[in-house]
Coordinates of C-alpha atoms and ligand atoms in Angstrom, one line a residue:
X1 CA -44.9 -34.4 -32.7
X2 CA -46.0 -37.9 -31.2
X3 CA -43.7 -40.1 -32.2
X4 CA -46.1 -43.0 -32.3
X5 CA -49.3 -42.9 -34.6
X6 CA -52.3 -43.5 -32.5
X7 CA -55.6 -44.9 -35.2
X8 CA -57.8 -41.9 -33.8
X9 CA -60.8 -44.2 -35.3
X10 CA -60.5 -46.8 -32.4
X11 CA -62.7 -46.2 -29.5
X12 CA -61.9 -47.0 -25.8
X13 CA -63.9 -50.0 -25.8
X14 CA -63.0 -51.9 -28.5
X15 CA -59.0 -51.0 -27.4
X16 CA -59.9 -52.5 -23.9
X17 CA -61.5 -55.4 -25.7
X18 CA -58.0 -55.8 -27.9
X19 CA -56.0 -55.3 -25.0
X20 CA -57.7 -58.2 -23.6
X21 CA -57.7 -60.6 -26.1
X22 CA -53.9 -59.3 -27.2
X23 CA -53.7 -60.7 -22.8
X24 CA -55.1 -64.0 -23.5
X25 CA -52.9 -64.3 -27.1
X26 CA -49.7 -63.7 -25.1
X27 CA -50.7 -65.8 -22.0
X28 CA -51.5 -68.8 -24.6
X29 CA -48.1 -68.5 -26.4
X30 CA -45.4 -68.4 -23.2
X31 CA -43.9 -71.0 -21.6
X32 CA -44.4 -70.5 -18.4
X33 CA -47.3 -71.7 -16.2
X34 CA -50.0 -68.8 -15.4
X35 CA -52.7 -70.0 -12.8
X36 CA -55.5 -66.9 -11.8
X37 CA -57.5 -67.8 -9.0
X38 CA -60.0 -65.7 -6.8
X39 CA -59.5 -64.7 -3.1
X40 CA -60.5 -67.9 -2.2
X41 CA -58.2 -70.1 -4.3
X42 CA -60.3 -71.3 -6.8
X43 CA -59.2 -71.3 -10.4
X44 CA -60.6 -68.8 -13.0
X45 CA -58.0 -69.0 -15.4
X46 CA -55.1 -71.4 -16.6
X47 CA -52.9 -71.0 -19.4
X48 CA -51.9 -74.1 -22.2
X49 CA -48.3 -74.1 -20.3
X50 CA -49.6 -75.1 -16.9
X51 CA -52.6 -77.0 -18.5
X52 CA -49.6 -78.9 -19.2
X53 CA -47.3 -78.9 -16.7
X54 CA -49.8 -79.6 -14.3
X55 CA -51.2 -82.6 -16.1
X56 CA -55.1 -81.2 -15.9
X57 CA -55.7 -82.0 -19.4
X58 CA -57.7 -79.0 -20.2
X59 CA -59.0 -75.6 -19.6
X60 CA -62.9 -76.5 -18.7
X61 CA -61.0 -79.6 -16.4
X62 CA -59.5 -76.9 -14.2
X63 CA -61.5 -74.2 -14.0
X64 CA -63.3 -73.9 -10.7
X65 CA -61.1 -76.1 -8.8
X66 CA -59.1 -75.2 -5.9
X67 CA -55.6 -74.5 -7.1
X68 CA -54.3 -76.8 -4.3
X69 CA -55.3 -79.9 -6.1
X70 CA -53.2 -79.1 -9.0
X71 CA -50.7 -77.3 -7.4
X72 CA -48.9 -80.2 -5.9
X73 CA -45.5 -79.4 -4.4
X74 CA -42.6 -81.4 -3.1
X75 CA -39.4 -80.1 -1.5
X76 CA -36.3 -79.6 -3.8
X77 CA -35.2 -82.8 -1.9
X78 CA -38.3 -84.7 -2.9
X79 CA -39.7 -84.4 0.4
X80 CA -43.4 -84.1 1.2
X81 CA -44.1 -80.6 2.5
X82 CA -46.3 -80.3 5.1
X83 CA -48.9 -77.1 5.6
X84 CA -46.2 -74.9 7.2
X85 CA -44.0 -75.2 4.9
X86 CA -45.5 -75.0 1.7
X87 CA -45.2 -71.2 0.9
X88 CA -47.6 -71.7 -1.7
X89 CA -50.5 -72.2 0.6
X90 CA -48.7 -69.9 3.2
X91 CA -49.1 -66.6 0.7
X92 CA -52.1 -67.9 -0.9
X93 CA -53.7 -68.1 2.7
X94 CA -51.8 -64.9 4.3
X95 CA -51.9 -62.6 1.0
X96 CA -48.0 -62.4 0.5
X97 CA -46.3 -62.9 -2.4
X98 CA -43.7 -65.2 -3.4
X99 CA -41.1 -64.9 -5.5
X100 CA -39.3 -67.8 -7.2
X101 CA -39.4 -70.6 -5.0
X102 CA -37.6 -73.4 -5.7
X103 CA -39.8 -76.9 -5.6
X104 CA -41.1 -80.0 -7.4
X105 CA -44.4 -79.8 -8.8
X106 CA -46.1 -83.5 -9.1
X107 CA -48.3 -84.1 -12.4
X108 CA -51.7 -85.0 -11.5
X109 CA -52.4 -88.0 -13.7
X110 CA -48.6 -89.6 -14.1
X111 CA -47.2 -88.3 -10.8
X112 CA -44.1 -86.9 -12.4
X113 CA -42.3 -84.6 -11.0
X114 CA -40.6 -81.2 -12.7
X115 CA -38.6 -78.6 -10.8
X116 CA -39.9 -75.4 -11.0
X117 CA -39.9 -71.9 -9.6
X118 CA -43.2 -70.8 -8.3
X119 CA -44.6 -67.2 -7.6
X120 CA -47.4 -66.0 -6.6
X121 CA -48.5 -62.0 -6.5
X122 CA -51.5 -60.1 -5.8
X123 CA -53.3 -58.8 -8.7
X124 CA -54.5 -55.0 -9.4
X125 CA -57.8 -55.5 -8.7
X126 CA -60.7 -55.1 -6.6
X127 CA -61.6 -58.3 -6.2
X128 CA -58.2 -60.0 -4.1
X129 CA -57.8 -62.4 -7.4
X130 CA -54.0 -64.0 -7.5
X131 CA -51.5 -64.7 -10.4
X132 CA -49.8 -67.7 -10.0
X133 CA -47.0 -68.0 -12.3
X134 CA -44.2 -71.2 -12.4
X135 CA -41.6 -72.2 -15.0
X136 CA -40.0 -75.3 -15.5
X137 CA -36.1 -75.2 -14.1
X138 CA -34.9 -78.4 -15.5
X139 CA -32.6 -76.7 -17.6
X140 CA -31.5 -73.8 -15.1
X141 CA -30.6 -76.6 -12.4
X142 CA -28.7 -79.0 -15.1
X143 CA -26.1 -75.7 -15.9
X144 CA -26.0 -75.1 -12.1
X145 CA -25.3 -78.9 -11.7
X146 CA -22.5 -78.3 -13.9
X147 CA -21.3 -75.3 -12.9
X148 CA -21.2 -76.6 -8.8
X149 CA -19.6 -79.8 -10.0
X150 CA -16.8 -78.0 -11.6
X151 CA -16.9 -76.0 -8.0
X152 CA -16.8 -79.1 -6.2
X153 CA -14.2 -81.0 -7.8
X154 CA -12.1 -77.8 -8.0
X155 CA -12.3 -77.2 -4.1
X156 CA -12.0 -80.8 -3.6
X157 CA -8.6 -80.8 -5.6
X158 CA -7.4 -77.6 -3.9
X159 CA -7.8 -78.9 -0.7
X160 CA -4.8 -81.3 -1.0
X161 CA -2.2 -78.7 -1.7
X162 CA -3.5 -76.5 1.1
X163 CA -3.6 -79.3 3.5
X164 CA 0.6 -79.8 2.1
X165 CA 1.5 -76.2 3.1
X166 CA -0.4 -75.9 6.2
X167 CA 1.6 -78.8 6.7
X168 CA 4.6 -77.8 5.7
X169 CA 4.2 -74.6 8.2
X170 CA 3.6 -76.4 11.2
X171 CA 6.7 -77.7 10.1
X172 CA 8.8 -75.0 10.2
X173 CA 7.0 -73.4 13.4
X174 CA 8.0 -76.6 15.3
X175 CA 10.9 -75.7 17.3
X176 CA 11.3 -79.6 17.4
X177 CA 11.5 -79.6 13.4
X178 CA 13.0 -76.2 12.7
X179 CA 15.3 -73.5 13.8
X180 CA 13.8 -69.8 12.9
X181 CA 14.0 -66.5 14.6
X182 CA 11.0 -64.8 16.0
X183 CA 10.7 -62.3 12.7
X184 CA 10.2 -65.2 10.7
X185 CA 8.0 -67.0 13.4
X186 CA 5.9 -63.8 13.0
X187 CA 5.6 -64.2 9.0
X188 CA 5.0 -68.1 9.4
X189 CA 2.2 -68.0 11.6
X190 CA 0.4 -65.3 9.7
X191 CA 0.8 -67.9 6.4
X192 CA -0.6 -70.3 8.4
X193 CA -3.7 -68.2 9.6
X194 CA -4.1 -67.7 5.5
X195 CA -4.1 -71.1 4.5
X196 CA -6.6 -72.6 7.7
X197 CA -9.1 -69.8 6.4
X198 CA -8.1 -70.6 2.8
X199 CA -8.6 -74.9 3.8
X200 CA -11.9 -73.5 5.1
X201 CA -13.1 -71.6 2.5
X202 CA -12.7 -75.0 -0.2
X203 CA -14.2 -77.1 2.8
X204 CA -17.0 -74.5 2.7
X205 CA -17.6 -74.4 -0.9
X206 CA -17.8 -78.0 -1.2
X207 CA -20.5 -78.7 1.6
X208 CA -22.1 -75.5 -0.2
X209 CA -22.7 -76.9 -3.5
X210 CA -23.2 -80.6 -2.2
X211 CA -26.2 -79.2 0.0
X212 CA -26.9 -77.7 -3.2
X213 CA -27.6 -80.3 -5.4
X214 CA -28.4 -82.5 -3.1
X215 CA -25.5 -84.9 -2.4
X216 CA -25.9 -84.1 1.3
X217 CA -29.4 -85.1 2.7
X218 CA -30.6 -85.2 6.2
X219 CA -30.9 -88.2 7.9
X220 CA -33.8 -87.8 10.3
X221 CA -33.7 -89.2 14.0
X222 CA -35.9 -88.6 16.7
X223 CA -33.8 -86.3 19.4
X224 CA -34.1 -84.4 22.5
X225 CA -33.7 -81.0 21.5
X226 CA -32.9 -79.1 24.7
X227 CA -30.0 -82.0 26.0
X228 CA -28.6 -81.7 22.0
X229 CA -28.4 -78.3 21.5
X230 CA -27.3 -77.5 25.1
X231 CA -24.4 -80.2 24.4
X232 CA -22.9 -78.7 21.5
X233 CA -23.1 -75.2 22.9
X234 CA -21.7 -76.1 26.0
X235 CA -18.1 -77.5 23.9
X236 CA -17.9 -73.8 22.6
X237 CA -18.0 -72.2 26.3
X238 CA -14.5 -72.6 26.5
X239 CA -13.6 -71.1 23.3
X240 CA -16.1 -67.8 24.4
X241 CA -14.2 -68.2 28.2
X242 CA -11.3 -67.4 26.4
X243 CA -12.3 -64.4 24.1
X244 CA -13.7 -62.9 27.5
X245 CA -17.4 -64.0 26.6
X246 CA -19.6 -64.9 29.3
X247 CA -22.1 -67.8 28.2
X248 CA -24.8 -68.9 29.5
X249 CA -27.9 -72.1 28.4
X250 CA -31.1 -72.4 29.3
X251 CA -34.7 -70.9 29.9
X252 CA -35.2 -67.9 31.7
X253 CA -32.8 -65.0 31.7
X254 CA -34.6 -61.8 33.1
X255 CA -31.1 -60.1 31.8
X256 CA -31.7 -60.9 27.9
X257 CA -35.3 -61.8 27.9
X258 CA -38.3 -60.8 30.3
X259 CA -40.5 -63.3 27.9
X260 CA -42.4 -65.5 30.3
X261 CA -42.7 -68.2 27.6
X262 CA -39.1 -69.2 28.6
X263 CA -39.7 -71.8 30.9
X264 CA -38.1 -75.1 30.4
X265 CA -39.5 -77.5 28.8
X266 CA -39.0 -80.7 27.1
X267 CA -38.7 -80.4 23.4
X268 CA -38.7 -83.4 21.2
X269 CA -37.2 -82.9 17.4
X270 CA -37.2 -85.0 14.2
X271 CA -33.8 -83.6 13.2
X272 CA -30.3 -84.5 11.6
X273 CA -27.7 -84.2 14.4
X274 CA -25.0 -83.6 12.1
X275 CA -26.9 -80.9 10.5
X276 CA -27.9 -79.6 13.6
X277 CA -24.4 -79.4 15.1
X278 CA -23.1 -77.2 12.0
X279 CA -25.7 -74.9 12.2
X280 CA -24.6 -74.7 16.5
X281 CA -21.2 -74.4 16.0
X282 CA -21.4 -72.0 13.1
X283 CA -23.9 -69.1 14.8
X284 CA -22.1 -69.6 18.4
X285 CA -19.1 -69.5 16.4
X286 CA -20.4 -66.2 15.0
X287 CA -21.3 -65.0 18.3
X288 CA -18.3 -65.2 19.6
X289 CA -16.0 -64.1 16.7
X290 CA -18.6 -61.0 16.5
X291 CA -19.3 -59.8 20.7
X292 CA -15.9 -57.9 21.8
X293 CA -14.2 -59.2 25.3
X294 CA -17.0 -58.8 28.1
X295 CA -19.8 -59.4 26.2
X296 CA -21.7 -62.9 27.0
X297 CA -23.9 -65.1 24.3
X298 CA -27.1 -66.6 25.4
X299 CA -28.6 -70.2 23.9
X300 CA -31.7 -71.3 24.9
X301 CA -34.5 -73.8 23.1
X302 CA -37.9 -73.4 23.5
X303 CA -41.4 -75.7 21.5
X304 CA -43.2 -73.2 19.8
X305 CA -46.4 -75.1 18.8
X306 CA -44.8 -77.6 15.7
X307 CA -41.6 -76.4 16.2
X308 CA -38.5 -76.2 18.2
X309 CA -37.4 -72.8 18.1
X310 CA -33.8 -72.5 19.3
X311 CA -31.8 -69.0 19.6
X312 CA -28.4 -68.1 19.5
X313 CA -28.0 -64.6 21.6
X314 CA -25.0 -61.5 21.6
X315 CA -24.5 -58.7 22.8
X316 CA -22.0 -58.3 19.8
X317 CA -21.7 -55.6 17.4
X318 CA -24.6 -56.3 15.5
X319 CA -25.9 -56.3 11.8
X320 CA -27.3 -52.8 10.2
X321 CA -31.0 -53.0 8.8
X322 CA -29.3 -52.6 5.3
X323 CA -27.0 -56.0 6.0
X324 CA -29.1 -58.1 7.5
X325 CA -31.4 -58.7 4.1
X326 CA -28.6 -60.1 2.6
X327 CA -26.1 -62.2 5.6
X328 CA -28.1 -65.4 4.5
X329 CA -26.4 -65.2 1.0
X330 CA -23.4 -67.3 0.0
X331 CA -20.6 -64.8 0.2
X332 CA -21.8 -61.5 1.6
X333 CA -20.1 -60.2 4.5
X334 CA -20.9 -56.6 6.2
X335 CA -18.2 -54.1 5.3
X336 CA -18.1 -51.6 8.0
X337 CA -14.7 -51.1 10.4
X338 CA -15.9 -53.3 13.1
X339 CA -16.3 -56.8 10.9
X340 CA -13.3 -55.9 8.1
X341 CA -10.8 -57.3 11.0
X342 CA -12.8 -60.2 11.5
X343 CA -12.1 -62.9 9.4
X344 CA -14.6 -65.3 7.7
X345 CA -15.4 -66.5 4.2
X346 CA -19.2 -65.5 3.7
X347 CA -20.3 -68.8 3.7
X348 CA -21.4 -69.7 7.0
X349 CA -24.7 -68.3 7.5
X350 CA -25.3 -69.7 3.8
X351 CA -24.5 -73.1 4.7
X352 CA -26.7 -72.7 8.3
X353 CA -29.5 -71.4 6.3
X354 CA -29.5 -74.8 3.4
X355 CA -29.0 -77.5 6.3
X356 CA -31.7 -75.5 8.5
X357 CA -34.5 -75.8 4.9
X358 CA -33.1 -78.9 4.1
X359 CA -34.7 -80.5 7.7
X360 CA -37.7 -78.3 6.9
X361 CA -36.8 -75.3 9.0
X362 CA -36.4 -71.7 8.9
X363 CA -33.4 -69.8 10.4
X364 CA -33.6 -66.0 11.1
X365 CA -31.8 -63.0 12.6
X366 CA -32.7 -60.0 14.5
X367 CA -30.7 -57.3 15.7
X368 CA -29.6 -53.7 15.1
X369 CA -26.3 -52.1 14.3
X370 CA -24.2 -52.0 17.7
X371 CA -27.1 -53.6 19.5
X372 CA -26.1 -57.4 19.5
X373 CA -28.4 -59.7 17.7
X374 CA -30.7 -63.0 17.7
X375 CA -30.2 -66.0 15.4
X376 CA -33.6 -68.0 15.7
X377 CA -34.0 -71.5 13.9
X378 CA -37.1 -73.0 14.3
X379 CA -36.9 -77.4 13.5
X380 CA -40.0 -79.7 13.1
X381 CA -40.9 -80.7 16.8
X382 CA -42.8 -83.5 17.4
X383 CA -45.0 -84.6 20.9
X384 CA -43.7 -87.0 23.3
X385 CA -45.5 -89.7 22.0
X386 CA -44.5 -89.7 18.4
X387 CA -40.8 -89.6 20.1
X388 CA -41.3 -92.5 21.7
X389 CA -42.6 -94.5 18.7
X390 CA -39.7 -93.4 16.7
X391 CA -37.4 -94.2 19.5
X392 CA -39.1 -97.7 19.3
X393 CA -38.1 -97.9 15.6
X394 CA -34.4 -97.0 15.8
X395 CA -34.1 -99.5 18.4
X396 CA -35.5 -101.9 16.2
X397 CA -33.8 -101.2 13.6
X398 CA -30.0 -101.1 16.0
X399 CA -31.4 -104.5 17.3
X400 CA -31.2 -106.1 13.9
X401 CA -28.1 -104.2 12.8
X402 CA -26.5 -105.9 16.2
X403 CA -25.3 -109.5 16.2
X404 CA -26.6 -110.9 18.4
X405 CA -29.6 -109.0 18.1
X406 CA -29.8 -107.5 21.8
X407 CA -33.2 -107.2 23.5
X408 CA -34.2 -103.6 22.5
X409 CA -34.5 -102.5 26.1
X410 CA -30.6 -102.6 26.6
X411 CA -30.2 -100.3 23.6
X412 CA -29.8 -96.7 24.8
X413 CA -30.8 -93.7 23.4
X414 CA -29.5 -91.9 20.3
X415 CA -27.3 -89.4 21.6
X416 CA -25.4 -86.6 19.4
X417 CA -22.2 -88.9 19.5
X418 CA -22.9 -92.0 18.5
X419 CA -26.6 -91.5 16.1
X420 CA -27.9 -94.2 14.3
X421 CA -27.7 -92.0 11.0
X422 CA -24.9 -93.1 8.6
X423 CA -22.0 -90.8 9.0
X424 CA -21.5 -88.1 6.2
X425 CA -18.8 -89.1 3.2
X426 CA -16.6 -86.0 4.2
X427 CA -15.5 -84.1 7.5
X428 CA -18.1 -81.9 9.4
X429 CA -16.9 -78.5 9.4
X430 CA -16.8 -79.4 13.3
X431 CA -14.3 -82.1 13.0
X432 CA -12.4 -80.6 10.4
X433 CA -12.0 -77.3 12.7
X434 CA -10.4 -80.3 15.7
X435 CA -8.4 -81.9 13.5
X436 CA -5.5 -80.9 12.1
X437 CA -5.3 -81.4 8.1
X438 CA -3.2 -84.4 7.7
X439 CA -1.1 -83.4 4.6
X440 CA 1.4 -86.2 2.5
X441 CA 4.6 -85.3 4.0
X442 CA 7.5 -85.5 1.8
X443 CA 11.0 -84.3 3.3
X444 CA 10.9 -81.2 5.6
X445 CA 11.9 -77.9 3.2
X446 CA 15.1 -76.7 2.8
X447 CA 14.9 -74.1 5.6
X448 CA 16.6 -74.2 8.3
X449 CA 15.8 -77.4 9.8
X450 CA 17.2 -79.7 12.7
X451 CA 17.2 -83.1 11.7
X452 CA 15.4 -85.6 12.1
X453 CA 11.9 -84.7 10.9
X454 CA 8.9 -86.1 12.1
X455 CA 6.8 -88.0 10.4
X456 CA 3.6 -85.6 11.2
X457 CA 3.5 -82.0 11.8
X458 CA 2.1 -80.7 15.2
X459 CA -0.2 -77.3 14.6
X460 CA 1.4 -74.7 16.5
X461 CA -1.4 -72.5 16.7
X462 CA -5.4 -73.4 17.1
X463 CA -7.2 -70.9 15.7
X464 CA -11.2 -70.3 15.4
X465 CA -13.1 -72.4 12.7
X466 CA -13.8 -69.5 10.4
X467 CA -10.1 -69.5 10.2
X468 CA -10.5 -65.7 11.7
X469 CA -9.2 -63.6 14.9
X470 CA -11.0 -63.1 17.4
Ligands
ADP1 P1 -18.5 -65.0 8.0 O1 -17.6 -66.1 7.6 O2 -18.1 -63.7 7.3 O3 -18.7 -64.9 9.4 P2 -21.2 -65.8 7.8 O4 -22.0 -66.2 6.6 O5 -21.2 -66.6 9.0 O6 -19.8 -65.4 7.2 O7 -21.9 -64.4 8.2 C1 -22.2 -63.4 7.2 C2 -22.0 -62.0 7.8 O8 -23.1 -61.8 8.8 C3 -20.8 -61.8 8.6 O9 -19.7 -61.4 7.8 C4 -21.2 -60.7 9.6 O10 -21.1 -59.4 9.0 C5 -22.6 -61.0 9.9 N1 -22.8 -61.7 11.1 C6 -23.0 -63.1 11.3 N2 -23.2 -63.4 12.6 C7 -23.1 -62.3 13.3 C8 -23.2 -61.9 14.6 N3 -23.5 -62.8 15.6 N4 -23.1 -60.6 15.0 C9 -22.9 -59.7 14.1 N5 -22.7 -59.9 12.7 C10 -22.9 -61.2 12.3

């Protein structure tokens, strides 16, 4: 016996005809935004919520308008996004769906702008229509404000204590500072491994959930891409000379690629060179952490119509097809024999992947389980032209800062050390991995020490910046 009573009196018709109007009762009473448009984009349906959010002011107002002019999205940061990377218009045009992408929508009468989470899917019929759906996340972001500020402050807090027994070891592993045996140099220098991956880790997590919400923003100069990038990689060659790593810059490399687009070119970027230096230093740091002894890493950067698209190449162990969905998410390391001796905190591909969307990028990886892989991140490029009028501007702009102003042809171009962008309020990752944390130092501990103490400890041991063994 059917558990549910069906009214046998109803035909099929009139159910359809319920079912629909039950459709419309439902999409008038929720929350969040509903948007149907045809294959084309233009609007058949809206629903009160984003008649609302949208600021159309009504049904008949919308209807038969392309979605695009009340659809009107900003970056998370407040940035304007461009064509390319809007994926709004990207799977309305290309027929993909999306699935809660984080942006500001801007009201079309009072300009305001509300974070929201926007999707977009495909729907069941024969006619290529789309659902658009969005929901406001001013709520959602205000508990993860909280939650990352109680993060942030935590890691901030726990960083001073680390910083005092890193200190503390260095210490004792001075044979200038203290007398130990070799058993207990053994124990100490494992304790001090723990607490550089430990100092990284809360560096990490703070730069994580700044990024997050926002408290670190790029600040956008015009730069030569292929001098920049080939800079930074260049200052890791001698930590991948001494894991046994062959490296190598530049276009082509018949060895790694037989592409024929490789040839070298000049490629201007609008980029932040602080952001762009993390993301370096964290995949070549990768590369080398993950390629065994006589492997080699290969960077190169290329224009790729709008973009610079630089890679970062191994011939490492490589990431399985089930991993590398998921190596982009804060935390997630692959488990398998080859990676558990490897240290790391999960965060670094995380932290490559926000700064990399943050300048209006993408970042990427290809690669196969013991076949080596690819990390691609593709920047805004722009021509030579707009280079130079941007070059014009931060010259301008250094000429007033200087007193006396010089005569702007003197001034020389920005260059990754000295860039005209204000410096960040805490430590790269990069400087924090060359210098040593500089802990309060109260009296040396009560082991067995050899006065006098120095007033700073010296590191013993440099080890890589993911606070891991090679
Ligand atoms: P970790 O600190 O663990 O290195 P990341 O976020 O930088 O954290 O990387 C996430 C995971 O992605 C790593 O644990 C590793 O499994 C994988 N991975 C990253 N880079 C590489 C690489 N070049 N070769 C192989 N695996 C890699």
């Amino acid at each position: 016996m059917s558990l549910f009573k069906r009214d046998k009196n109803l035909n099929p018709a009139d159910a359809s005809g319920q079912n629909s109007a039950l459709a419309k009762l439902a999409l008038n009473s929720i929350h969040d935004g509903v948007i149907i448009t045809d294959k084309a984009g233009i609007i058949k349906f809206i629903n009160p919520a984003a008649i609302s959010m949208t600021e159309c002011g009504s049904f008949e107002n919308a209807i038969r308008l392309d979605y695009g002019l009340l659809l009107k999205l900003q970056s998370k940061e407040g940035r304007e996004l461009s064509e390319n990377e809007n994926p709004l218009i990207q799977a309305m045009k290309t027929n993909q769906p999306l699935e809660n992408f984080a942006a500001c929508l801007i009201g079309v009468s009072s300009g305001k702008v509300i974070p929201i989470a926007i999707s977009v899917v495909l729907a069941n019929d024969s006619q290529g229509d789309r659902i658009i759906t969005f929901r406001n996340i001013t709520k959602e972001l205000a508990e993860e404000g909280e939650q990352a500020e109680f993060i942030s402050t935590a890691s901030h807090e726990m960083r001073t204590p680390v910083a005092t027994i890193d200190g503390y070891i260095s210490l004792a592993l001075n044979p200038q500072t203290a007398t130990i045996d070799e058993r207990a140099r053994g124990y100490l220098s494992a304790a001090q491994a723990a607490s550089k991956h430990l100092g990284k880790l809360f560096q990490d997590l703070l730069d994580a959930t700044k990024l997050d919400d926002g408290r670190i923003r790029p600040h956008f100069v015009p730069l030569e891409m292929v001098g920049a990038v080939k800079q930074i990689a260049d200052a890791q060659a001698v930590r991948a000379n001494e894991a046994k790593i062959s490296y190598r810059f530049g276009s082509d490399d018949p060895a790694t690629f037989s592409d024929t687009r490789h040839i070298e070119q000049v490629v201007y970027g609008f980029v932040d060179p602080d952001f762009l230096r993390e993301i370096m230093d964290n995949l070549i740091d990768n590369a080398i952490k993950y390629t065994p002894a006589g492997g080699s890493i290969y960077v190169n950067v290329r224009g790729d119509g709008d973009r610079a698209l630089i890679n970062v190449t191994d011939t490492g162990i490589g990431i399985s097809s089930e991993d590398i969905g998921h190596i982009f998410q804060k935390f997630y390391r692959a488990d398998n024999s080859d990676t558990r001796e490897i240290g790391g905190t999960g965060l670094g591909l995380y932290l490559v992947k926000q700064r990399a969307e943050a300048m209006g990028g993408r970042v990427w990886a290809e690669s196969g389980f013991g076949e080596g892989s690819t990390f691609f991140v593709s920047l805004p490029r722009i021509t030579g032209e707009e280079y130079e009028k941007r070059m014009i501007a931060v010259r301008n702009q250094q000429a007033l800062a200087a007193q006396p102003a010089p005569t702007p042809a003197a001034q020389p171009a920005p260059t990754l050390a000295a860039q005209p962008a204000p410096a960040p309020a805490q430590p790269t990752i990069a400087q924090l991995a060359q210098t040593p944390a500089p802990p309060a130092i109260p009296a040396p501990p009560p082991v067995t020490t050899t006065p006098p103490a120095p007033t700073q400890p010296q590191p013993q041991q440099i080890i890589n910046q993911n606070g891991g063994t090679i």
